[in-house]
mmCIF file of C-alpha atoms in Angstrom:
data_model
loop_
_atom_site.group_PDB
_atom_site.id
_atom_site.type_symbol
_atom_site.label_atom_id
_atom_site.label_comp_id
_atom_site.label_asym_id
_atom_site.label_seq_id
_atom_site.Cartn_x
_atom_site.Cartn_y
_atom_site.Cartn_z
ATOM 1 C CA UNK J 69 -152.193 -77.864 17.261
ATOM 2 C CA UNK J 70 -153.494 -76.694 13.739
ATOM 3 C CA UNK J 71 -152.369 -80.182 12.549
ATOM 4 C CA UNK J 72 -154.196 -82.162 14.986
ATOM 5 C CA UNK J 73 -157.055 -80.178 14.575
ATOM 6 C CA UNK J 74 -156.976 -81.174 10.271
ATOM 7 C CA UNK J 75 -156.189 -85.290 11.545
ATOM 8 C CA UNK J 76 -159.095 -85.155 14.187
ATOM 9 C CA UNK J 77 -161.433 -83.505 10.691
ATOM 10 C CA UNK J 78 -160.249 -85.914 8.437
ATOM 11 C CA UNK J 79 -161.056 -88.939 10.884
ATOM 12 C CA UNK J 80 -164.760 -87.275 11.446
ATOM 13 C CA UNK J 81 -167.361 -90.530 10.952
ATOM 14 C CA UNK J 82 -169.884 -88.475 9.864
ATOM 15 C CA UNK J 83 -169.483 -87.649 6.615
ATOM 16 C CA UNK J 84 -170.930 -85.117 4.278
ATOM 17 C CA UNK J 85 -172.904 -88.085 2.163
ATOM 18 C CA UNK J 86 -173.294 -89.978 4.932
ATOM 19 C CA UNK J 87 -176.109 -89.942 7.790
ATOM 20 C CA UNK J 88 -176.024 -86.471 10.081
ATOM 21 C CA UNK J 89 -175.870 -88.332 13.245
ATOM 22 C CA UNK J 90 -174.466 -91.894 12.454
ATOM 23 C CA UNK J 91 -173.532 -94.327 15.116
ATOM 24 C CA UNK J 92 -171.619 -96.803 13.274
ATOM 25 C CA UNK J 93 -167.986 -97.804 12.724
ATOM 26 C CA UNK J 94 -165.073 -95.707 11.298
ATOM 27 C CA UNK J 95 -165.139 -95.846 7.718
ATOM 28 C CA UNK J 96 -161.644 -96.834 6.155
ATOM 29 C CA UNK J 97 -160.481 -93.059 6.010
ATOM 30 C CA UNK J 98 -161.633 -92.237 8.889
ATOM 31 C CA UNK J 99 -159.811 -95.172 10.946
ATOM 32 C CA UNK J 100 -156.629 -94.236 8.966
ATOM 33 C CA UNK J 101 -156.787 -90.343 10.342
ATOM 34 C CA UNK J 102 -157.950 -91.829 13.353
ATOM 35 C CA UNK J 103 -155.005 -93.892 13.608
ATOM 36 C CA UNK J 104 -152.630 -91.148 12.314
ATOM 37 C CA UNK J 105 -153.248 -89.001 15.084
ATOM 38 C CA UNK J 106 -153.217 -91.296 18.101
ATOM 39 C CA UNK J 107 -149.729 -92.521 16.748
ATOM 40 C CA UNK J 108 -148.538 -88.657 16.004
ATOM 41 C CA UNK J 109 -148.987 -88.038 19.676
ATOM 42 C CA UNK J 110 -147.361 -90.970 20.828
ATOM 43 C CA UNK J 111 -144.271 -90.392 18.623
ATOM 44 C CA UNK J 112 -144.347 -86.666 19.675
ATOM 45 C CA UNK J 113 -144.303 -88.077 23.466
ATOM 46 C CA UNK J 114 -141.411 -90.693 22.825
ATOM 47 C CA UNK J 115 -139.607 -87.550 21.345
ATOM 48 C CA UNK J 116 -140.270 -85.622 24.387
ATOM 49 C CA UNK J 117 -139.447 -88.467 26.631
ATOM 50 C CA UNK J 118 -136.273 -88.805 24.900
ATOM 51 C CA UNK J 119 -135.410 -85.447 24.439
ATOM 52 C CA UNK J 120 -132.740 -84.475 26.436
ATOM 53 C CA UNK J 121 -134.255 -81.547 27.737
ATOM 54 C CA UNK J 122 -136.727 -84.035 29.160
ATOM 55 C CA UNK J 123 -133.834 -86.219 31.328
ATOM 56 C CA UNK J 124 -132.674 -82.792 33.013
ATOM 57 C CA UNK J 125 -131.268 -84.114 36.651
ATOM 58 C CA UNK J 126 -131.344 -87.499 35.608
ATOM 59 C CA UNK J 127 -128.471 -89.780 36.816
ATOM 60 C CA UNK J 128 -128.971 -93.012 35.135
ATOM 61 C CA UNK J 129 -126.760 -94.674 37.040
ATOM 62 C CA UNK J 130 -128.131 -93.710 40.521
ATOM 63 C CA UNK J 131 -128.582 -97.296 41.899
ATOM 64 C CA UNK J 132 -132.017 -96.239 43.724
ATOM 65 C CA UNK J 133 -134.822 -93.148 43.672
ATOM 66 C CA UNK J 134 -136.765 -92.408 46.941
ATOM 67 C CA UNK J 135 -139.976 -91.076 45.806
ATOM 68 C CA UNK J 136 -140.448 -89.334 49.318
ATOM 69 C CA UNK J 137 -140.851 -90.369 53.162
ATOM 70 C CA UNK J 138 -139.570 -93.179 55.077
ATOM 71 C CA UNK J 139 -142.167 -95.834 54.245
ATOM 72 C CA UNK J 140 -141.933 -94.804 50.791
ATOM 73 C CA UNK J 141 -140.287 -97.329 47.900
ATOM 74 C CA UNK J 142 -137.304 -96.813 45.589
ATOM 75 C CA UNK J 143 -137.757 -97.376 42.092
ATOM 76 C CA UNK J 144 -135.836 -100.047 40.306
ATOM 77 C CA UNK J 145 -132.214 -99.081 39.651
ATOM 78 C CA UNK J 146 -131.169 -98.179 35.677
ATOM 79 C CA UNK J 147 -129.917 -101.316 34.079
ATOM 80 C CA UNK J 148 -125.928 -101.778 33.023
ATOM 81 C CA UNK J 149 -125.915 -101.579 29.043
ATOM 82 C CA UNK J 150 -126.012 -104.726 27.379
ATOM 83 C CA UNK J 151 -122.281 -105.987 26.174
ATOM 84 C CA UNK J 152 -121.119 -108.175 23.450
ATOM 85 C CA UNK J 153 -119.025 -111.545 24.806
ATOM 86 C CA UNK J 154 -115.337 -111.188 24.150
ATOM 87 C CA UNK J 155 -113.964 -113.244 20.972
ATOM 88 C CA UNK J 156 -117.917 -114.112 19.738
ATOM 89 C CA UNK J 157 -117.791 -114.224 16.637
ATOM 90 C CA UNK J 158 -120.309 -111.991 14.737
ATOM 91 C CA UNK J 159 -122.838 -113.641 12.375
ATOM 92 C CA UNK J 160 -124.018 -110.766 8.997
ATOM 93 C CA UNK J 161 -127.678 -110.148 8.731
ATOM 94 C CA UNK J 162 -127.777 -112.209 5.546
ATOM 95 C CA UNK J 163 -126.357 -115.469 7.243
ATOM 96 C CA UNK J 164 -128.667 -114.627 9.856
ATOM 97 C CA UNK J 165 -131.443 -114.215 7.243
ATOM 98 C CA UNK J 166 -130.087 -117.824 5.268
ATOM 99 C CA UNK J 167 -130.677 -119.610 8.672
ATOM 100 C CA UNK J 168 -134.631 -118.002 9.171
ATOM 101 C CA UNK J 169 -135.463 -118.785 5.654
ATOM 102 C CA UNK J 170 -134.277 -122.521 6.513
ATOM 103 C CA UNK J 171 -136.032 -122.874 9.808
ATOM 104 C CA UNK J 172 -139.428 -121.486 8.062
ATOM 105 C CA UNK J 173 -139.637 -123.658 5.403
ATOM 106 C CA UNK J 174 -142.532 -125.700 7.642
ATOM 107 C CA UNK J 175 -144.353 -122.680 8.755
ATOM 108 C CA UNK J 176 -144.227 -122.849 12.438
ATOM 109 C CA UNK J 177 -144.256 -121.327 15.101
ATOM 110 C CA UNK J 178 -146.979 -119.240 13.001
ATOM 111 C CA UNK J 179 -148.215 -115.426 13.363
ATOM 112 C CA UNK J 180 -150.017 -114.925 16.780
ATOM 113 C CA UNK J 181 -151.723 -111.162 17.305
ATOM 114 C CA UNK J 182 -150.697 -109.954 20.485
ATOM 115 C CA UNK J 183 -147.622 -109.525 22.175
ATOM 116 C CA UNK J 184 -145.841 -110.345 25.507
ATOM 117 C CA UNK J 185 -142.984 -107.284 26.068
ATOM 118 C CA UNK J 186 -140.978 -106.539 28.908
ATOM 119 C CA UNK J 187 -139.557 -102.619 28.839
ATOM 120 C CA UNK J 188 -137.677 -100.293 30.657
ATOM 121 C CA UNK J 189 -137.120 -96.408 30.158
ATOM 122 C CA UNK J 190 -135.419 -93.679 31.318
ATOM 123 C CA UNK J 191 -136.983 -90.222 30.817
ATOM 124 C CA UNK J 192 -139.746 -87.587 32.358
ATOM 125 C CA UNK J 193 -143.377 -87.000 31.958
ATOM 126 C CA UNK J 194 -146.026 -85.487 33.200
ATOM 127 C CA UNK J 195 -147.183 -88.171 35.439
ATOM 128 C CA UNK J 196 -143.966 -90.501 36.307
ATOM 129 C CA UNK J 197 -141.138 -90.140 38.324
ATOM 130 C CA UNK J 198 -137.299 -89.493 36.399
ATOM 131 C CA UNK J 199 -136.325 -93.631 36.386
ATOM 132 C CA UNK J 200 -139.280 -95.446 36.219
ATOM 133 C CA UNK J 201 -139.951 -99.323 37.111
ATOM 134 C CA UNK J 202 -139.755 -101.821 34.170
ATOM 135 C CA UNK J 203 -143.310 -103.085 32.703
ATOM 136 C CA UNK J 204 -144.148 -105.951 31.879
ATOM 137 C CA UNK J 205 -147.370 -105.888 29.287
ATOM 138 C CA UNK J 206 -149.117 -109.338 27.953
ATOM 139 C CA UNK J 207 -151.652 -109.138 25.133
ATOM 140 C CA UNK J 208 -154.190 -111.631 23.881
ATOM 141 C CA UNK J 209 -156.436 -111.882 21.875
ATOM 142 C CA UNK J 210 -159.488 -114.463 21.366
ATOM 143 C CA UNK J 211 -161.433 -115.795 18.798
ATOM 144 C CA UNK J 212 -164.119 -112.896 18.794
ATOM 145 C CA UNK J 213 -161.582 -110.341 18.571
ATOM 146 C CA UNK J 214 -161.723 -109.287 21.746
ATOM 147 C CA UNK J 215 -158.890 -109.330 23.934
ATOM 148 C CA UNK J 216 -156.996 -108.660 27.311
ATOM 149 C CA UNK J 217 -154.227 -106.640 28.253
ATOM 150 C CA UNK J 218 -152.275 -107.057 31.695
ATOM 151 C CA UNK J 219 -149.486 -105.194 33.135
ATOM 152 C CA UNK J 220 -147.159 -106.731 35.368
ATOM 153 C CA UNK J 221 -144.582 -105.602 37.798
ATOM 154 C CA UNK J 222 -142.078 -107.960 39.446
ATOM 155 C CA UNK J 223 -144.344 -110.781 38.635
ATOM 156 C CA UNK J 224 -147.595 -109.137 40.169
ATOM 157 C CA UNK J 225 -150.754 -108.509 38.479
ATOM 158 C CA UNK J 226 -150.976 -104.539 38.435
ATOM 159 C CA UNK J 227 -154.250 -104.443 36.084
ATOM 160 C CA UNK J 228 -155.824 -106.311 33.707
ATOM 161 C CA UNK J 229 -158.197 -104.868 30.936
ATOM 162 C CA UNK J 230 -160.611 -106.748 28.447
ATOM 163 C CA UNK J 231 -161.271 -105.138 25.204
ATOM 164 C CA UNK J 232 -164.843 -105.932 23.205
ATOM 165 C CA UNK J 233 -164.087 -107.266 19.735
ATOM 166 C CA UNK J 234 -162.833 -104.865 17.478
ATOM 167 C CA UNK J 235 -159.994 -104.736 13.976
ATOM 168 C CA UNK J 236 -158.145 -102.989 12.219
ATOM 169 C CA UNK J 237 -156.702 -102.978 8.644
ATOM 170 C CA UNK J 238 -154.537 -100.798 9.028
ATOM 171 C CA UNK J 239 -150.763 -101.397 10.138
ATOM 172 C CA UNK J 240 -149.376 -102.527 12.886
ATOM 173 C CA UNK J 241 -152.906 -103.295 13.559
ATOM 174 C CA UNK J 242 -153.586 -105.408 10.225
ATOM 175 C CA UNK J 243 -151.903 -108.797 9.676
ATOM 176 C CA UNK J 244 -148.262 -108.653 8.884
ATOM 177 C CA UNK J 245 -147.327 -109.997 5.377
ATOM 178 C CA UNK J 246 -144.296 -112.728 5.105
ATOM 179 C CA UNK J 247 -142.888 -111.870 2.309
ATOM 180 C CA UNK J 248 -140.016 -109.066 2.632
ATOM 181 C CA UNK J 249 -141.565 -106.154 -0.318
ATOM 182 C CA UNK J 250 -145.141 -106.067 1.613
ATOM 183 C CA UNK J 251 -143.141 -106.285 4.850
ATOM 184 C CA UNK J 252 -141.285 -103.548 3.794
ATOM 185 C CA UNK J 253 -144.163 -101.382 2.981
ATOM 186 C CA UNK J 254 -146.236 -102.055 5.972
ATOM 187 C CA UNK J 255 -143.438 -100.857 8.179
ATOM 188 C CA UNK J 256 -143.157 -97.757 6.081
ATOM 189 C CA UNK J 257 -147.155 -97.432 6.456
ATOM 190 C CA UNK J 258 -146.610 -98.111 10.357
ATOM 191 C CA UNK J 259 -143.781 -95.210 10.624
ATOM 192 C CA UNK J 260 -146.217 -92.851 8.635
ATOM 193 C CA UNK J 261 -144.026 -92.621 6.321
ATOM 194 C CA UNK J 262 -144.145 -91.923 2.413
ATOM 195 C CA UNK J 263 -140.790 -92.242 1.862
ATOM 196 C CA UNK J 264 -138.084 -94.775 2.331
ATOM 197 C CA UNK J 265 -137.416 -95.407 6.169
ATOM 198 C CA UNK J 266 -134.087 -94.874 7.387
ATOM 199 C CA UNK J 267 -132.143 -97.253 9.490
ATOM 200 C CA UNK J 268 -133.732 -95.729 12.824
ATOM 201 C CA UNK J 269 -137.042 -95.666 11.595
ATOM 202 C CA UNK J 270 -137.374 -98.922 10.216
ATOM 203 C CA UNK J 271 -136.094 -100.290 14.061
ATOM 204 C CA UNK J 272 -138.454 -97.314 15.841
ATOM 205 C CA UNK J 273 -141.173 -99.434 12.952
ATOM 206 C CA UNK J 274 -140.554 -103.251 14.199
ATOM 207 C CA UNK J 275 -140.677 -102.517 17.828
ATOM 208 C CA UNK J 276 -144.425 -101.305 17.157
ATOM 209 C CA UNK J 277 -144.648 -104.207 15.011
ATOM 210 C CA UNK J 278 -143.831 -106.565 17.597
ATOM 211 C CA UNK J 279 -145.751 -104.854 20.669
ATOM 212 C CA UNK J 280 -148.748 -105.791 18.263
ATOM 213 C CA UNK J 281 -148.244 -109.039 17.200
ATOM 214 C CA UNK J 282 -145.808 -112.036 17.996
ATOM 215 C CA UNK J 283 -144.442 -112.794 14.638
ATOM 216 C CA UNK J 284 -144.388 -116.679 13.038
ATOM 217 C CA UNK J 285 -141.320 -118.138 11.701
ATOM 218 C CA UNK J 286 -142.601 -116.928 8.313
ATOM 219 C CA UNK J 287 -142.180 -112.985 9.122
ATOM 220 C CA UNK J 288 -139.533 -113.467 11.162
ATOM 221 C CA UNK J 289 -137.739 -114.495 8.147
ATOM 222 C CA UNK J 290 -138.984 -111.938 5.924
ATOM 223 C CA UNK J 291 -138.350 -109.191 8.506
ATOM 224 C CA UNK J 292 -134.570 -111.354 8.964
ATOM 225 C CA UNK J 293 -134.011 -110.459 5.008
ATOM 226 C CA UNK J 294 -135.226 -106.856 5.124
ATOM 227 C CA UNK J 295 -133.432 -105.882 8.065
ATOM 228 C CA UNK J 296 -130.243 -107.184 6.050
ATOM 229 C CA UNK J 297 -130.489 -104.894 3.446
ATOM 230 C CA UNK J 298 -130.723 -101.907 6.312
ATOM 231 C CA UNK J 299 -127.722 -99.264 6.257
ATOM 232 C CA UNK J 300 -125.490 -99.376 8.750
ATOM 233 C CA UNK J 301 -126.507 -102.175 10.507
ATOM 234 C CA UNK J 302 -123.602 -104.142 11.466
ATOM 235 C CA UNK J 303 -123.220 -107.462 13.410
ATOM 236 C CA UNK J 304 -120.849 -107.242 16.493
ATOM 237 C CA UNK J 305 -120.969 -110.791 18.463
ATOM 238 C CA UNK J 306 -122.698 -112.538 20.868
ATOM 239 C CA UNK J 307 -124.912 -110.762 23.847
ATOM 240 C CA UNK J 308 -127.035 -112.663 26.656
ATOM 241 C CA UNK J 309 -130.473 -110.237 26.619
ATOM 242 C CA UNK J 310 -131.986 -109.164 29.640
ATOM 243 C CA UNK J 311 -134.412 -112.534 29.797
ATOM 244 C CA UNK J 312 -131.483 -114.502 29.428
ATOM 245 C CA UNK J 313 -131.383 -115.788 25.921
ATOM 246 C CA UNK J 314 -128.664 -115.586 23.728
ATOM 247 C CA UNK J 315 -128.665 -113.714 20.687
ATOM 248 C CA UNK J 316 -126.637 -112.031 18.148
ATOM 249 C CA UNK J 317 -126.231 -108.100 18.190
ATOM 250 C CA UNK J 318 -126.516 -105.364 15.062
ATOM 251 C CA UNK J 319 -125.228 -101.844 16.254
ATOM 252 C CA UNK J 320 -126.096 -98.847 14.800
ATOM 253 C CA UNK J 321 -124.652 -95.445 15.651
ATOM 254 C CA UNK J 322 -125.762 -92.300 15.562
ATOM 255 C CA UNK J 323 -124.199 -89.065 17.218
ATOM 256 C CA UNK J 324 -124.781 -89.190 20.862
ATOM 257 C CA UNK J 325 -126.640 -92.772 21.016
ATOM 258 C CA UNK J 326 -126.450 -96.570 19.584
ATOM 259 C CA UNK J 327 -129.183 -98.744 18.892
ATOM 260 C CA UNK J 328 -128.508 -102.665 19.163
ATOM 261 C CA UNK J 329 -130.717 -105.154 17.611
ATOM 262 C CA UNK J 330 -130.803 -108.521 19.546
ATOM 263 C CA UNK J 331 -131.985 -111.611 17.302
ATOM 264 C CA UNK J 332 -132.510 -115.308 17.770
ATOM 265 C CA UNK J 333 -129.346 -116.699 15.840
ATOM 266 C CA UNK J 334 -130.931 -119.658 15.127
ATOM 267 C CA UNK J 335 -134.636 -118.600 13.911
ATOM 268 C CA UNK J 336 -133.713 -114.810 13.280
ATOM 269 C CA UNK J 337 -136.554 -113.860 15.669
ATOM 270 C CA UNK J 338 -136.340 -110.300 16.977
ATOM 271 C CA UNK J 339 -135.431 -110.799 20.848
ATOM 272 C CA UNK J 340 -135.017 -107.024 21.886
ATOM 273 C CA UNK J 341 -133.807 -104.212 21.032
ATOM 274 C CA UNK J 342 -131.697 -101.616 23.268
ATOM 275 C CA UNK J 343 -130.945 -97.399 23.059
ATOM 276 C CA UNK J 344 -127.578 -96.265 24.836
ATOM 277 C CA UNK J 345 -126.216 -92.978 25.294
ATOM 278 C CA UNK J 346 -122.514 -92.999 23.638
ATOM 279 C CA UNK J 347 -121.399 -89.514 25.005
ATOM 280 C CA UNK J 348 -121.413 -88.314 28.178
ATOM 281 C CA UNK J 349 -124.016 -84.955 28.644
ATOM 282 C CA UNK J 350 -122.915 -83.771 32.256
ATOM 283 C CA UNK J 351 -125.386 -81.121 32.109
ATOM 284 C CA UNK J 352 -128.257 -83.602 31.761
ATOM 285 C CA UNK J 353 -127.006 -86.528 34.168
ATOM 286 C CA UNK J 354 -126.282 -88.781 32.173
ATOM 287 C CA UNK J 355 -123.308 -90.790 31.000
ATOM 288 C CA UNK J 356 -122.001 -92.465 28.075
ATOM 289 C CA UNK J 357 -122.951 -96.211 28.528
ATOM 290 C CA UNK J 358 -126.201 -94.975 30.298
ATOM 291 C CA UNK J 359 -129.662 -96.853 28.955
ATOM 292 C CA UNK J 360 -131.978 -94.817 27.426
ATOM 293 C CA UNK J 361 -134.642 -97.384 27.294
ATOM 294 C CA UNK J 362 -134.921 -101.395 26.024
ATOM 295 C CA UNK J 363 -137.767 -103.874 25.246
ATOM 296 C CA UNK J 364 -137.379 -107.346 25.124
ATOM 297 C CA UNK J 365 -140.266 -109.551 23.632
ATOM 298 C CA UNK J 366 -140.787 -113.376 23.791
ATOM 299 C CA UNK J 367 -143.549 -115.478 22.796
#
């Protein structure tokens, strides 16, 4: 609490130079703290989501979950864990990264802000049921810099917001760069971050890279030769993601779960990204093989 309290002083507008009662933007420092703080408390309510305290009585592999009463609905069953094609041959990050660099030499597709994601998550919180229904969130923005945000569920409209103009300069807000050293340390600046990110972090740092923007051939490139230098990141064969779309898998493993990285063999575009339990935690409900959560983005 005492550290919210110090991010929520240190992104106060009204400075002690400045007007007493100003009604204008964030300054630069105050945006960052700003900024700091609202991402804080969304990484502290991943954590808790993930937690495993947090998936007591959870069976992931319950096919259906009645919410309650006869007319009631049953949320959409926990998906099977993605699986790499028998005899595919693996392609390394670096060939991977060789191909991007190749197919970006004329620029296009180029950087759009905005993304178009399709999730799914197991976990509790304080306002949704144990296995909840995948979402499907689209993102655009216009030439003012305002922009809309709808949510969809089994291809129906749930809500759809406009936002007034507004920007940011500060990451994953601010423009991506396309070259892999300013890459690098935008990610770190996304994760919060002052030191090197670890193999987890720099993955937790593209997937709120790409729920902001949809990246042009350009980063994907760059983002192809960082993620080739990553530890532990090894290639393991051909999957089919969730969407359909062929890709090449990167595993990482850590105790208890493994992350895959899906990518676009041919333009080393990040396709998705997936979080699987790898033991089985009886006393929780779940089972090794069980999905913690996946996203899946597409332009």
């Amino acid at each position: 609490m005492a550290d919210e309290l110090e991010l929520l002083r240190s992104a106060n507008p009204f400075t002690s130079d400045g007007p007493v009662h100003g009604d204008g933007p964030l300054d630069h420092r105050a945006e960052r703290g700003l900024n700091r703080l609202l991402h804080e408390r969304r990484s502290r309510r991943r954590r808790l989501l993930w937690s495993l305290a947090a998936v007591t009585a959870v069976a992931a592999t319950v096919l259906t979950l009645v919410l309650g009463g006869p007319s009631s609905t049953s949320a959409v069953a926990a998906p099977r864990a993605l699986t790499v094609q028998a005899h595919s041959t693996p392609v390394s990050l670096k060939q991977l990264a060789a191909l991007a660099a190749a197919t970006a030499a004329d620029g296009t597709p180029v950087l759009r802000r905005g993304t178009h994601v399709q999730t799914w998550s197991l976990g509790m919180s304080d306002d949704r049921p144990p296995v909840t229904v995948p979402e499907e969130r689209i993102v655009r923005w216009n030439a003012d810099d305002s922009h809309t945000e709808r949510l969809v569920e089994h291809g129906h409209v749930l809500k759809e917001t406009t936002f007034p103009p507004s920007w940011s300069d500060v990451p994953p807000d601010a423009r991506p760069p396309h070259d892999v050293a300013g890459l690098r340390a935008y990610l770190q600046e996304t994760a919060y971050s002052k030191t090197p990110l670890t193999t987890p972090e720099l993955l937790g740092a593209v997937g709120e890279l790409l729920d902001h923007w949809t990246l042009g051939a350009r980063e994907s490139a760059a983002l192809a030769r960082l993620l080739a230098g990553a530890d532990g990141l090894r290639p393991v064969g051909e999957v089919t993601d969730r969407l359909g779309r062929s890709g090449q898998a990167y595993v990482y493993q850590r105790s208890g779960s493994r992350l895959m990285l899906i990518m676009d063999p041919a333009t080393g575009a990040v396709l998705g990204m997936e979080s699987t339990f790898t033991k089985d935690q009886p006393e929780y409900g779940v089972k090794a093989g069980d999905v913690m959560e996946y996203s899946a983005w597409t332009r």
